[in-house]
């Protein structure tokens, strides 16, 4: 039996009481009216419900006495049922929103399957012939629930109270059972997954009911800011809930701050329409500078850049950016379609500004015509672009965003970026944007901070809205307009510029209220569930992935999460986060630890294999040996750790091959190949690291006298045939070409047949290939037996010891290796090979040759 229950309030103390059956409190309802909320629950719902947080108006003492008598009478009527109800609900009591936590219920008795539950409602049910029962006189307007809508707005947007409903109410995640069946250890947290999905469902439903659907909601970038109409008029719209008045000024009106006031509309929004001029042309010409003028509540006039600005520039003699109206007569028209969705990614992580050997900020044009051909030649099928969203501080690496809708003007115009992406598509290269929605710059003059003069607006107010380590502002993901802003931002980058997906930065900071500060993650599942999880942020990520996947199924999303949140890369229908990939961030840390702390003889083969294969089943990972994090000043790349100062003197082929350089070159190739082949479902490399770029990466700043010497990538080093960098570059190219041919990244996980500690040998099979690594610093092995599953004739496909890769040519590539019906290391067949020290080889079965 399904029990409908209501949430009663203690009239005297304004506290939540027991959850009682609705049928027994009709009399109470008729007397108390607006003091009763009606969530719809079933007997299997054990999560906490919301309490009313707004105190009721004063009640006359006679009315209070009557109410107490009625409650006492009803209590006696259904008192015998309380034991049953308590047993079925696990003794659940209503808790405030801020204290809600998963409750582990006692097993419910067998019951018939329940139909999907509708949205949680906080108002009484409608009567026949009336749309909704009127609010009784004297009832506070905001009686139903805590407002989702923050800031200074006097009213909440329609449906905001529904978006704030976070409970186990709502339909179950359709495929949650599959997730729990795949990982039984997640079963105790079923209620947490259900609550997260219910929050996602309720907010999505609210958007559909109040905004006309997610499609329309995420198209807001076409109406907010300053938008040009076909007939020449200009429509302007902003959200500034804490403003007393809003104006538009700029070159078009001689910078008169009060000539063009906005009209205030509902929910803290402001709009302005400027009709076309007498000649029919736009009153705000292309290239003119603009400012939004905010009159704060204290009367101060604030000159701001619109959060929706599409182009901002900074003059050489100025510190702050200026907003420039971007509406060219003829915008760039794309000529090529986006590539089909890739089965596996070989990602080239790039920064446009440093993509040149010259000591300057490089341009989109330079990247288009000089860097993209290199990327294509190296065999990478995907480019991940960093620092595209406008950021005032160049040395922030693009992670202190000031204008979310503007492509960085320091590299060129928006049309230059569109052309660059279009050319990449013509080469079959997928382009991803490194999007930063985890925080924003503290800048107020040219950023989002204090846009309307208040401490909140887009962010949490007070300490909750500031990241302690990054010194930046944190978004309020429960806010209706913040969701509009961020979801529209994603869609704009896809539809206006042609990006094929996103790498979400700082996901760990978003997922937890502690933002990962001073917190380690051991893998204990209790670390991923509970009050320390920011479910509003997680819900936003689910909405973002759902929107991207629904509107643009060809797009890809990647999570930069160091915590290992379970199901983050499973579909939303399973209760997961909806990402396609996550970064395997433990792998580069492991390589740094090994190289930094251990002698070659002490390398632990089992620990290397464990780190490379330790990932959640059916949650795709992107493996990498190093990224931009390891290239930054204060850290070292793998090549620099292996060869250090000798890179300056002994990388010429005319100089003797010293033991340090020889060791560094050989291990550099082996580390990258085993990470590529064993570490995940895709692979990532930061630009320049493929050939062992010397030195570190350091942007111009006061600490280095504003020097660009280290803010560049010296691609010219690979073009010089007298330098050994070309060996590493050639090996990286052929490694990628081999994966493109055989597709091991898209194949099932490898079978590791050997990880021999004393011999320092690792052998495994993947995609029909046999990978053999000998990490021993000096011991080579002849007639070394390696187990294989597929019988036949094998030949060398890739050899790190080849001369074109800077090796010693100790292997004959014409040698044929025939398998024997001799079981070895749990494989039905085996073969004998010669494997020199510090060498990796890949064998191909010629009977099944591609």
JSON list of N, CA, C and O in Angstrom, two decimals, residues 293-340:
[
{"chain": "A", "resi": 293, "resn": "UNK", "atom": "N", "xyz": [26.13, 50.56, -17.15]},
{"chain": "A", "resi": 293, "resn": "UNK", "atom": "CA", "xyz": [26.24, 51.41, -15.96]},
{"chain": "A", "resi": 293, "resn": "UNK", "atom": "C", "xyz": [25.22, 50.91, -14.93]},
{"chain": "A", "resi": 293, "resn": "UNK", "atom": "O", "xyz": [24.02, 50.88, -15.19]},
{"chain": "A", "resi": 294, "resn": "UNK", "atom": "N", "xyz": [25.72, 50.53, -13.77]},
{"chain": "A", "resi": 294, "resn": "UNK", "atom": "CA", "xyz": [24.88, 50.00, -12.69]},
{"chain": "A", "resi": 294, "resn": "UNK", "atom": "C", "xyz": [24.82, 51.04, -11.57]},
{"chain": "A", "resi": 294, "resn": "UNK", "atom": "O", "xyz": [25.85, 51.52, -11.09]},
{"chain": "A", "resi": 295, "resn": "UNK", "atom": "N", "xyz": [23.60, 51.40, -11.19]},
{"chain": "A", "resi": 295, "resn": "UNK", "atom": "CA", "xyz": [23.45, 52.21, -9.99]},
{"chain": "A", "resi": 295, "resn": "UNK", "atom": "C", "xyz": [23.19, 51.26, -8.83]},
{"chain": "A", "resi": 295, "resn": "UNK", "atom": "O", "xyz": [22.14, 50.62, -8.75]},
{"chain": "A", "resi": 296, "resn": "UNK", "atom": "N", "xyz": [24.17, 51.15, -7.95]},
{"chain": "A", "resi": 296, "resn": "UNK", "atom": "CA", "xyz": [24.08, 50.23, -6.83]},
{"chain": "A", "resi": 296, "resn": "UNK", "atom": "C", "xyz": [23.10, 50.76, -5.78]},
{"chain": "A", "resi": 296, "resn": "UNK", "atom": "O", "xyz": [22.64, 51.90, -5.85]},
{"chain": "A", "resi": 297, "resn": "UNK", "atom": "N", "xyz": [22.81, 49.94, -4.81]},
{"chain": "A", "resi": 297, "resn": "UNK", "atom": "CA", "xyz": [21.85, 50.32, -3.78]},
{"chain": "A", "resi": 297, "resn": "UNK", "atom": "C", "xyz": [22.34, 51.47, -2.91]},
{"chain": "A", "resi": 297, "resn": "UNK", "atom": "O", "xyz": [21.55, 52.18, -2.31]},
{"chain": "A", "resi": 298, "resn": "UNK", "atom": "N", "xyz": [23.66, 51.66, -2.85]},
{"chain": "A", "resi": 298, "resn": "UNK", "atom": "CA", "xyz": [24.19, 52.78, -2.10]},
{"chain": "A", "resi": 298, "resn": "UNK", "atom": "C", "xyz": [24.31, 54.04, -2.95]},
{"chain": "A", "resi": 298, "resn": "UNK", "atom": "O", "xyz": [24.88, 55.04, -2.51]},
{"chain": "A", "resi": 299, "resn": "UNK", "atom": "N", "xyz": [23.81, 53.99, -4.19]},
{"chain": "A", "resi": 299, "resn": "UNK", "atom": "CA", "xyz": [23.83, 55.14, -5.07]},
{"chain": "A", "resi": 299, "resn": "UNK", "atom": "C", "xyz": [25.05, 55.25, -5.94]},
{"chain": "A", "resi": 299, "resn": "UNK", "atom": "O", "xyz": [25.12, 56.12, -6.83]},
{"chain": "A", "resi": 300, "resn": "UNK", "atom": "N", "xyz": [26.05, 54.40, -5.74]},
{"chain": "A", "resi": 300, "resn": "UNK", "atom": "CA", "xyz": [27.29, 54.46, -6.51]},
{"chain": "A", "resi": 300, "resn": "UNK", "atom": "C", "xyz": [27.04, 54.01, -7.94]},
{"chain": "A", "resi": 300, "resn": "UNK", "atom": "O", "xyz": [26.30, 53.06, -8.20]},
{"chain": "A", "resi": 301, "resn": "UNK", "atom": "N", "xyz": [27.69, 54.66, -8.90]},
{"chain": "A", "resi": 301, "resn": "UNK", "atom": "CA", "xyz": [27.62, 54.27, -10.31]},
{"chain": "A", "resi": 301, "resn": "UNK", "atom": "C", "xyz": [28.79, 53.35, -10.63]},
{"chain": "A", "resi": 301, "resn": "UNK", "atom": "O", "xyz": [29.96, 53.70, -10.40]},
{"chain": "A", "resi": 302, "resn": "UNK", "atom": "N", "xyz": [28.48, 52.18, -11.14]},
{"chain": "A", "resi": 302, "resn": "UNK", "atom": "CA", "xyz": [29.49, 51.18, -11.47]},
{"chain": "A", "resi": 302, "resn": "UNK", "atom": "C", "xyz": [29.50, 50.96, -12.98]},
{"chain": "A", "resi": 302, "resn": "UNK", "atom": "O", "xyz": [28.47, 50.68, -13.58]},
{"chain": "A", "resi": 303, "resn": "UNK", "atom": "N", "xyz": [30.68, 51.08, -13.60]},
{"chain": "A", "resi": 303, "resn": "UNK", "atom": "CA", "xyz": [30.83, 50.84, -15.03]},
{"chain": "A", "resi": 303, "resn": "UNK", "atom": "C", "xyz": [31.32, 49.40, -15.22]},
{"chain": "A", "resi": 303, "resn": "UNK", "atom": "O", "xyz": [32.41, 49.05, -14.77]},
{"chain": "A", "resi": 304, "resn": "UNK", "atom": "N", "xyz": [30.50, 48.61, -15.88]},
{"chain": "A", "resi": 304, "resn": "UNK", "atom": "CA", "xyz": [30.76, 47.18, -15.98]},
{"chain": "A", "resi": 304, "resn": "UNK", "atom": "C", "xyz": [30.74, 46.71, -17.43]},
{"chain": "A", "resi": 304, "resn": "UNK", "atom": "O", "xyz": [30.12, 47.33, -18.31]},
{"chain": "A", "resi": 305, "resn": "UNK", "atom": "N", "xyz": [31.44, 45.59, -17.64]},
{"chain": "A", "resi": 305, "resn": "UNK", "atom": "CA", "xyz": [31.35, 44.87, -18.91]},
{"chain": "A", "resi": 305, "resn": "UNK", "atom": "C", "xyz": [30.22, 43.84, -18.77]},
{"chain": "A", "resi": 305, "resn": "UNK", "atom": "O", "xyz": [30.13, 43.15, -17.75]},
{"chain": "A", "resi": 306, "resn": "UNK", "atom": "N", "xyz": [29.39, 43.73, -19.78]},
{"chain": "A", "resi": 306, "resn": "UNK", "atom": "CA", "xyz": [28.30, 42.76, -19.72]},
{"chain": "A", "resi": 306, "resn": "UNK", "atom": "C", "xyz": [28.85, 41.34, -19.56]},
{"chain": "A", "resi": 306, "resn": "UNK", "atom": "O", "xyz": [29.83, 40.97, -20.22]},
{"chain": "A", "resi": 307, "resn": "UNK", "atom": "N", "xyz": [28.26, 40.56, -18.67]},
{"chain": "A", "resi": 307, "resn": "UNK", "atom": "CA", "xyz": [28.70, 39.16, -18.55]},
{"chain": "A", "resi": 307, "resn": "UNK", "atom": "C", "xyz": [28.57, 38.37, -19.85]},
{"chain": "A", "resi": 307, "resn": "UNK", "atom": "O", "xyz": [29.23, 37.35, -20.02]},
{"chain": "A", "resi": 308, "resn": "UNK", "atom": "N", "xyz": [27.73, 38.87, -20.76]},
{"chain": "A", "resi": 308, "resn": "UNK", "atom": "CA", "xyz": [27.48, 38.18, -22.02]},
{"chain": "A", "resi": 308, "resn": "UNK", "atom": "C", "xyz": [28.27, 38.78, -23.18]},
{"chain": "A", "resi": 308, "resn": "UNK", "atom": "O", "xyz": [28.02, 38.45, -24.34]},
{"chain": "A", "resi": 309, "resn": "UNK", "atom": "N", "xyz": [29.24, 39.66, -22.89]},
{"chain": "A", "resi": 309, "resn": "UNK", "atom": "CA", "xyz": [30.02, 40.32, -23.93]},
{"chain": "A", "resi": 309, "resn": "UNK", "atom": "C", "xyz": [30.75, 39.29, -24.79]},
{"chain": "A", "resi": 309, "resn": "UNK", "atom": "O", "xyz": [31.36, 38.36, -24.27]},
{"chain": "A", "resi": 310, "resn": "UNK", "atom": "N", "xyz": [30.73, 39.50, -26.10]},
{"chain": "A", "resi": 310, "resn": "UNK", "atom": "CA", "xyz": [31.31, 38.54, -27.04]},
{"chain": "A", "resi": 310, "resn": "UNK", "atom": "C", "xyz": [32.73, 38.90, -27.47]},
{"chain": "A", "resi": 310, "resn": "UNK", "atom": "O", "xyz": [33.42, 38.08, -28.08]},
{"chain": "A", "resi": 311, "resn": "UNK", "atom": "N", "xyz": [33.16, 40.11, -27.15]},
{"chain": "A", "resi": 311, "resn": "UNK", "atom": "CA", "xyz": [34.51, 40.51, -27.56]},
{"chain": "A", "resi": 311, "resn": "UNK", "atom": "C", "xyz": [34.98, 41.63, -26.65]},
{"chain": "A", "resi": 311, "resn": "UNK", "atom": "O", "xyz": [34.30, 42.65, -26.49]},
{"chain": "A", "resi": 312, "resn": "UNK", "atom": "N", "xyz": [36.12, 41.44, -26.01]},
{"chain": "A", "resi": 312, "resn": "UNK", "atom": "CA", "xyz": [36.71, 42.46, -25.15]},
{"chain": "A", "resi": 312, "resn": "UNK", "atom": "C", "xyz": [38.19, 42.59, -25.52]},
{"chain": "A", "resi": 312, "resn": "UNK", "atom": "O", "xyz": [38.85, 41.61, -25.87]},
{"chain": "A", "resi": 313, "resn": "UNK", "atom": "N", "xyz": [38.69, 43.81, -25.46]},
{"chain": "A", "resi": 313, "resn": "UNK", "atom": "CA", "xyz": [40.09, 44.08, -25.81]},
{"chain": "A", "resi": 313, "resn": "UNK", "atom": "C", "xyz": [40.71, 44.96, -24.74]},
{"chain": "A", "resi": 313, "resn": "UNK", "atom": "O", "xyz": [40.01, 45.62, -23.97]},
{"chain": "A", "resi": 314, "resn": "UNK", "atom": "N", "xyz": [42.04, 44.96, -24.74]},
{"chain": "A", "resi": 314, "resn": "UNK", "atom": "CA", "xyz": [42.76, 45.83, -23.81]},
{"chain": "A", "resi": 314, "resn": "UNK", "atom": "C", "xyz": [43.82, 46.61, -24.58]},
{"chain": "A", "resi": 314, "resn": "UNK", "atom": "O", "xyz": [44.65, 46.03, -25.29]},
{"chain": "A", "resi": 315, "resn": "UNK", "atom": "N", "xyz": [43.78, 47.91, -24.43]},
{"chain": "A", "resi": 315, "resn": "UNK", "atom": "CA", "xyz": [44.80, 48.76, -25.05]},
{"chain": "A", "resi": 315, "resn": "UNK", "atom": "C", "xyz": [46.12, 48.60, -24.31]},
{"chain": "A", "resi": 315, "resn": "UNK", "atom": "O", "xyz": [46.16, 48.25, -23.12]},
{"chain": "A", "resi": 316, "resn": "UNK", "atom": "N", "xyz": [47.21, 48.86, -25.01]},
{"chain": "A", "resi": 316, "resn": "UNK", "atom": "CA", "xyz": [48.53, 48.66, -24.44]},
{"chain": "A", "resi": 316, "resn": "UNK", "atom": "C", "xyz": [48.76, 49.51, -23.20]},
{"chain": "A", "resi": 316, "resn": "UNK", "atom": "O", "xyz": [49.45, 49.10, -22.27]},
{"chain": "A", "resi": 317, "resn": "UNK", "atom": "N", "xyz": [48.17, 50.71, -23.17]},
{"chain": "A", "resi": 317, "resn": "UNK", "atom": "CA", "xyz": [48.42, 51.62, -22.06]},
{"chain": "A", "resi": 317, "resn": "UNK", "atom": "C", "xyz": [47.39, 51.50, -20.95]},
{"chain": "A", "resi": 317, "resn": "UNK", "atom": "O", "xyz": [47.36, 52.33, -20.04]},
{"chain": "A", "resi": 318, "resn": "UNK", "atom": "N", "xyz": [46.54, 50.47, -21.00]},
{"chain": "A", "resi": 318, "resn": "UNK", "atom": "CA", "xyz": [45.50, 50.30, -19.99]},
{"chain": "A", "resi": 318, "resn": "UNK", "atom": "C", "xyz": [45.68, 48.98, -19.24]},
{"chain": "A", "resi": 318, "resn": "UNK", "atom": "O", "xyz": [46.34, 48.05, -19.71]},
{"chain": "A", "resi": 319, "resn": "UNK", "atom": "N", "xyz": [45.06, 48.93, -18.08]},
{"chain": "A", "resi": 319, "resn": "UNK", "atom": "CA", "xyz": [45.11, 47.71, -17.26]},
{"chain": "A", "resi": 319, "resn": "UNK", "atom": "C", "xyz": [43.86, 46.87, -17.49]},
{"chain": "A", "resi": 319, "resn": "UNK", "atom": "O", "xyz": [43.94, 45.65, -17.61]},
{"chain": "A", "resi": 320, "resn": "UNK", "atom": "N", "xyz": [42.70, 47.53, -17.55]},
{"chain": "A", "resi": 320, "resn": "UNK", "atom": "CA", "xyz": [41.44, 46.81, -17.69]},
{"chain": "A", "resi": 320, "resn": "UNK", "atom": "C", "xyz": [41.04, 46.64, -19.15]},
{"chain": "A", "resi": 320, "resn": "UNK", "atom": "O", "xyz": [41.48, 47.37, -20.03]},
{"chain": "A", "resi": 321, "resn": "UNK", "atom": "N", "xyz": [40.17, 45.67, -19.36]},
{"chain": "A", "resi": 321, "resn": "UNK", "atom": "CA", "xyz": [39.66, 45.38, -20.70]},
{"chain": "A", "resi": 321, "resn": "UNK", "atom": "C", "xyz": [38.47, 46.29, -21.01]},
{"chain": "A", "resi": 321, "resn": "UNK", "atom": "O", "xyz": [37.77, 46.75, -20.10]},
{"chain": "A", "resi": 322, "resn": "UNK", "atom": "N", "xyz": [38.26, 46.52, -22.30]},
{"chain": "A", "resi": 322, "resn": "UNK", "atom": "CA", "xyz": [37.11, 47.27, -22.78]},
{"chain": "A", "resi": 322, "resn": "UNK", "atom": "C", "xyz": [36.20, 46.35, -23.58]},
{"chain": "A", "resi": 322, "resn": "UNK", "atom": "O", "xyz": [36.66, 45.47, -24.32]},
{"chain": "A", "resi": 323, "resn": "UNK", "atom": "N", "xyz": [34.92, 46.58, -23.43]},
{"chain": "A", "resi": 323, "resn": "UNK", "atom": "CA", "xyz": [33.91, 45.80, -24.15]},
{"chain": "A", "resi": 323, "resn": "UNK", "atom": "C", "xyz": [33.70, 46.43, -25.54]},
{"chain": "A", "resi": 323, "resn": "UNK", "atom": "O", "xyz": [33.40, 47.62, -25.66]},
{"chain": "A", "resi": 324, "resn": "UNK", "atom": "N", "xyz": [33.87, 45.63, -26.58]},
{"chain": "A", "resi": 324, "resn": "UNK", "atom": "CA", "xyz": [33.72, 46.08, -27.96]},
{"chain": "A", "resi": 324, "resn": "UNK", "atom": "C", "xyz": [32.56, 45.32, -28.59]},
{"chain": "A", "resi": 324, "resn": "UNK", "atom": "O", "xyz": [32.52, 44.09, -28.56]},
{"chain": "A", "resi": 325, "resn": "UNK", "atom": "N", "xyz": [31.63, 46.06, -29.17]},
{"chain": "A", "resi": 325, "resn": "UNK", "atom": "CA", "xyz": [30.48, 45.44, -29.84]},
{"chain": "A", "resi": 325, "resn": "UNK", "atom": "C", "xyz": [30.96, 44.75, -31.11]},
{"chain": "A", "resi": 325, "resn": "UNK", "atom": "O", "xyz": [31.52, 45.38, -32.01]},
{"chain": "A", "resi": 326, "resn": "UNK", "atom": "N", "xyz": [30.75, 43.43, -31.16]},
{"chain": "A", "resi": 326, "resn": "UNK", "atom": "CA", "xyz": [31.24, 42.64, -32.30]},
{"chain": "A", "resi": 326, "resn": "UNK", "atom": "C", "xyz": [30.05, 42.24, -33.18]},
{"chain": "A", "resi": 326, "resn": "UNK", "atom": "O", "xyz": [29.28, 41.36, -32.85]},
{"chain": "A", "resi": 327, "resn": "UNK", "atom": "N", "xyz": [29.93, 42.92, -34.31]},
{"chain": "A", "resi": 327, "resn": "UNK", "atom": "CA", "xyz": [28.87, 42.62, -35.25]},
{"chain": "A", "resi": 327, "resn": "UNK", "atom": "C", "xyz": [29.34, 42.97, -36.67]},
{"chain": "A", "resi": 327, "resn": "UNK", "atom": "O", "xyz": [28.88, 43.92, -37.29]},
{"chain": "A", "resi": 328, "resn": "UNK", "atom": "N", "xyz": [30.32, 42.20, -37.19]},
{"chain": "A", "resi": 328, "resn": "UNK", "atom": "CA", "xyz": [30.90, 42.53, -38.50]},
{"chain": "A", "resi": 328, "resn": "UNK", "atom": "C", "xyz": [29.87, 42.38, -39.61]},
{"chain": "A", "resi": 328, "resn": "UNK", "atom": "O", "xyz": [28.94, 41.58, -39.50]},
{"chain": "A", "resi": 329, "resn": "UNK", "atom": "N", "xyz": [30.02, 43.16, -40.67]},
{"chain": "A", "resi": 329, "resn": "UNK", "atom": "CA", "xyz": [29.08, 43.05, -41.81]},
{"chain": "A", "resi": 329, "resn": "UNK", "atom": "C", "xyz": [29.04, 41.65, -42.39]},
{"chain": "A", "resi": 329, "resn": "UNK", "atom": "O", "xyz": [27.99, 41.17, -42.79]},
{"chain": "A", "resi": 330, "resn": "UNK", "atom": "N", "xyz": [30.20, 40.98, -42.42]},
{"chain": "A", "resi": 330, "resn": "UNK", "atom": "CA", "xyz": [30.27, 39.62, -42.95]},
{"chain": "A", "resi": 330, "resn": "UNK", "atom": "C", "xyz": [31.09, 38.77, -42.00]},
{"chain": "A", "resi": 330, "resn": "UNK", "atom": "O", "xyz": [32.32, 38.89, -41.94]},
{"chain": "A", "resi": 331, "resn": "UNK", "atom": "N", "xyz": [30.44, 37.93, -41.24]},
{"chain": "A", "resi": 331, "resn": "UNK", "atom": "CA", "xyz": [31.14, 37.06, -40.31]},
{"chain": "A", "resi": 331, "resn": "UNK", "atom": "C", "xyz": [31.65, 35.82, -41.04]},
{"chain": "A", "resi": 331, "resn": "UNK", "atom": "O", "xyz": [31.20, 35.50, -42.14]},
{"chain": "A", "resi": 332, "resn": "UNK", "atom": "N", "xyz": [32.61, 35.12, -40.40]},
{"chain": "A", "resi": 332, "resn": "UNK", "atom": "CA", "xyz": [33.19, 33.93, -41.03]},
{"chain": "A", "resi": 332, "resn": "UNK", "atom": "C", "xyz": [32.14, 32.84, -41.17]},
{"chain": "A", "resi": 332, "resn": "UNK", "atom": "O", "xyz": [31.37, 32.57, -40.25]},
{"chain": "A", "resi": 333, "resn": "UNK", "atom": "N", "xyz": [32.10, 32.22, -42.32]},
{"chain": "A", "resi": 333, "resn": "UNK", "atom": "CA", "xyz": [31.14, 31.14, -42.61]},
{"chain": "A", "resi": 333, "resn": "UNK", "atom": "C", "xyz": [31.90, 29.83, -42.67]},
{"chain": "A", "resi": 333, "resn": "UNK", "atom": "O", "xyz": [32.87, 29.70, -43.45]},
{"chain": "A", "resi": 334, "resn": "UNK", "atom": "N", "xyz": [31.48, 28.89, -41.87]},
{"chain": "A", "resi": 334, "resn": "UNK", "atom": "CA", "xyz": [32.16, 27.59, -41.84]},
{"chain": "A", "resi": 334, "resn": "UNK", "atom": "C", "xyz": [31.99, 26.85, -43.16]},
{"chain": "A", "resi": 334, "resn": "UNK", "atom": "O", "xyz": [30.91, 26.85, -43.75]},
{"chain": "A", "resi": 335, "resn": "UNK", "atom": "N", "xyz": [33.06, 26.16, -43.57]},
{"chain": "A", "resi": 335, "resn": "UNK", "atom": "CA", "xyz": [33.07, 25.45, -44.83]},
{"chain": "A", "resi": 335, "resn": "UNK", "atom": "C", "xyz": [33.07, 23.93, -44.66]},
{"chain": "A", "resi": 335, "resn": "UNK", "atom": "O", "xyz": [32.79, 23.19, -45.60]},
{"chain": "A", "resi": 336, "resn": "UNK", "atom": "N", "xyz": [33.41, 23.47, -43.48]},
{"chain": "A", "resi": 336, "resn": "UNK", "atom": "CA", "xyz": [33.59, 22.03, -43.27]},
{"chain": "A", "resi": 336, "resn": "UNK", "atom": "C", "xyz": [32.76, 21.57, -42.07]},
{"chain": "A", "resi": 336, "resn": "UNK", "atom": "O", "xyz": [32.62, 22.28, -41.08]},
{"chain": "A", "resi": 337, "resn": "UNK", "atom": "N", "xyz": [32.27, 20.38, -42.18]},
{"chain": "A", "resi": 337, "resn": "UNK", "atom": "CA", "xyz": [31.50, 19.78, -41.09]},
{"chain": "A", "resi": 337, "resn": "UNK", "atom": "C", "xyz": [32.43, 19.23, -40.02]},
{"chain": "A", "resi": 337, "resn": "UNK", "atom": "O", "xyz": [33.60, 18.90, -40.28]},
{"chain": "A", "resi": 338, "resn": "UNK", "atom": "N", "xyz": [31.90, 19.11, -38.82]},
{"chain": "A", "resi": 338, "resn": "UNK", "atom": "CA", "xyz": [32.68, 18.52, -37.74]},
{"chain": "A", "resi": 338, "resn": "UNK", "atom": "C", "xyz": [32.92, 17.05, -38.03]},
{"chain": "A", "resi": 338, "resn": "UNK", "atom": "O", "xyz": [32.09, 16.37, -38.64]},
{"chain": "A", "resi": 339, "resn": "UNK", "atom": "N", "xyz": [34.07, 16.51, -37.61]},
{"chain": "A", "resi": 339, "resn": "UNK", "atom": "CA", "xyz": [34.34, 15.08, -37.80]},
{"chain": "A", "resi": 339, "resn": "UNK", "atom": "C", "xyz": [33.33, 14.23, -37.03]},
{"chain": "A", "resi": 339, "resn": "UNK", "atom": "O", "xyz": [32.70, 14.69, -36.08]},
{"chain": "A", "resi": 340, "resn": "UNK", "atom": "N", "xyz": [33.17, 13.00, -37.46]},
{"chain": "A", "resi": 340, "resn": "UNK", "atom": "CA", "xyz": [32.30, 12.08, -36.74]},
{"chain": "A", "resi": 340, "resn": "UNK", "atom": "C", "xyz": [32.89, 11.80, -35.36]},
{"chain": "A", "resi": 340, "resn": "UNK", "atom": "O", "xyz": [34.09, 11.92, -35.14]}
]
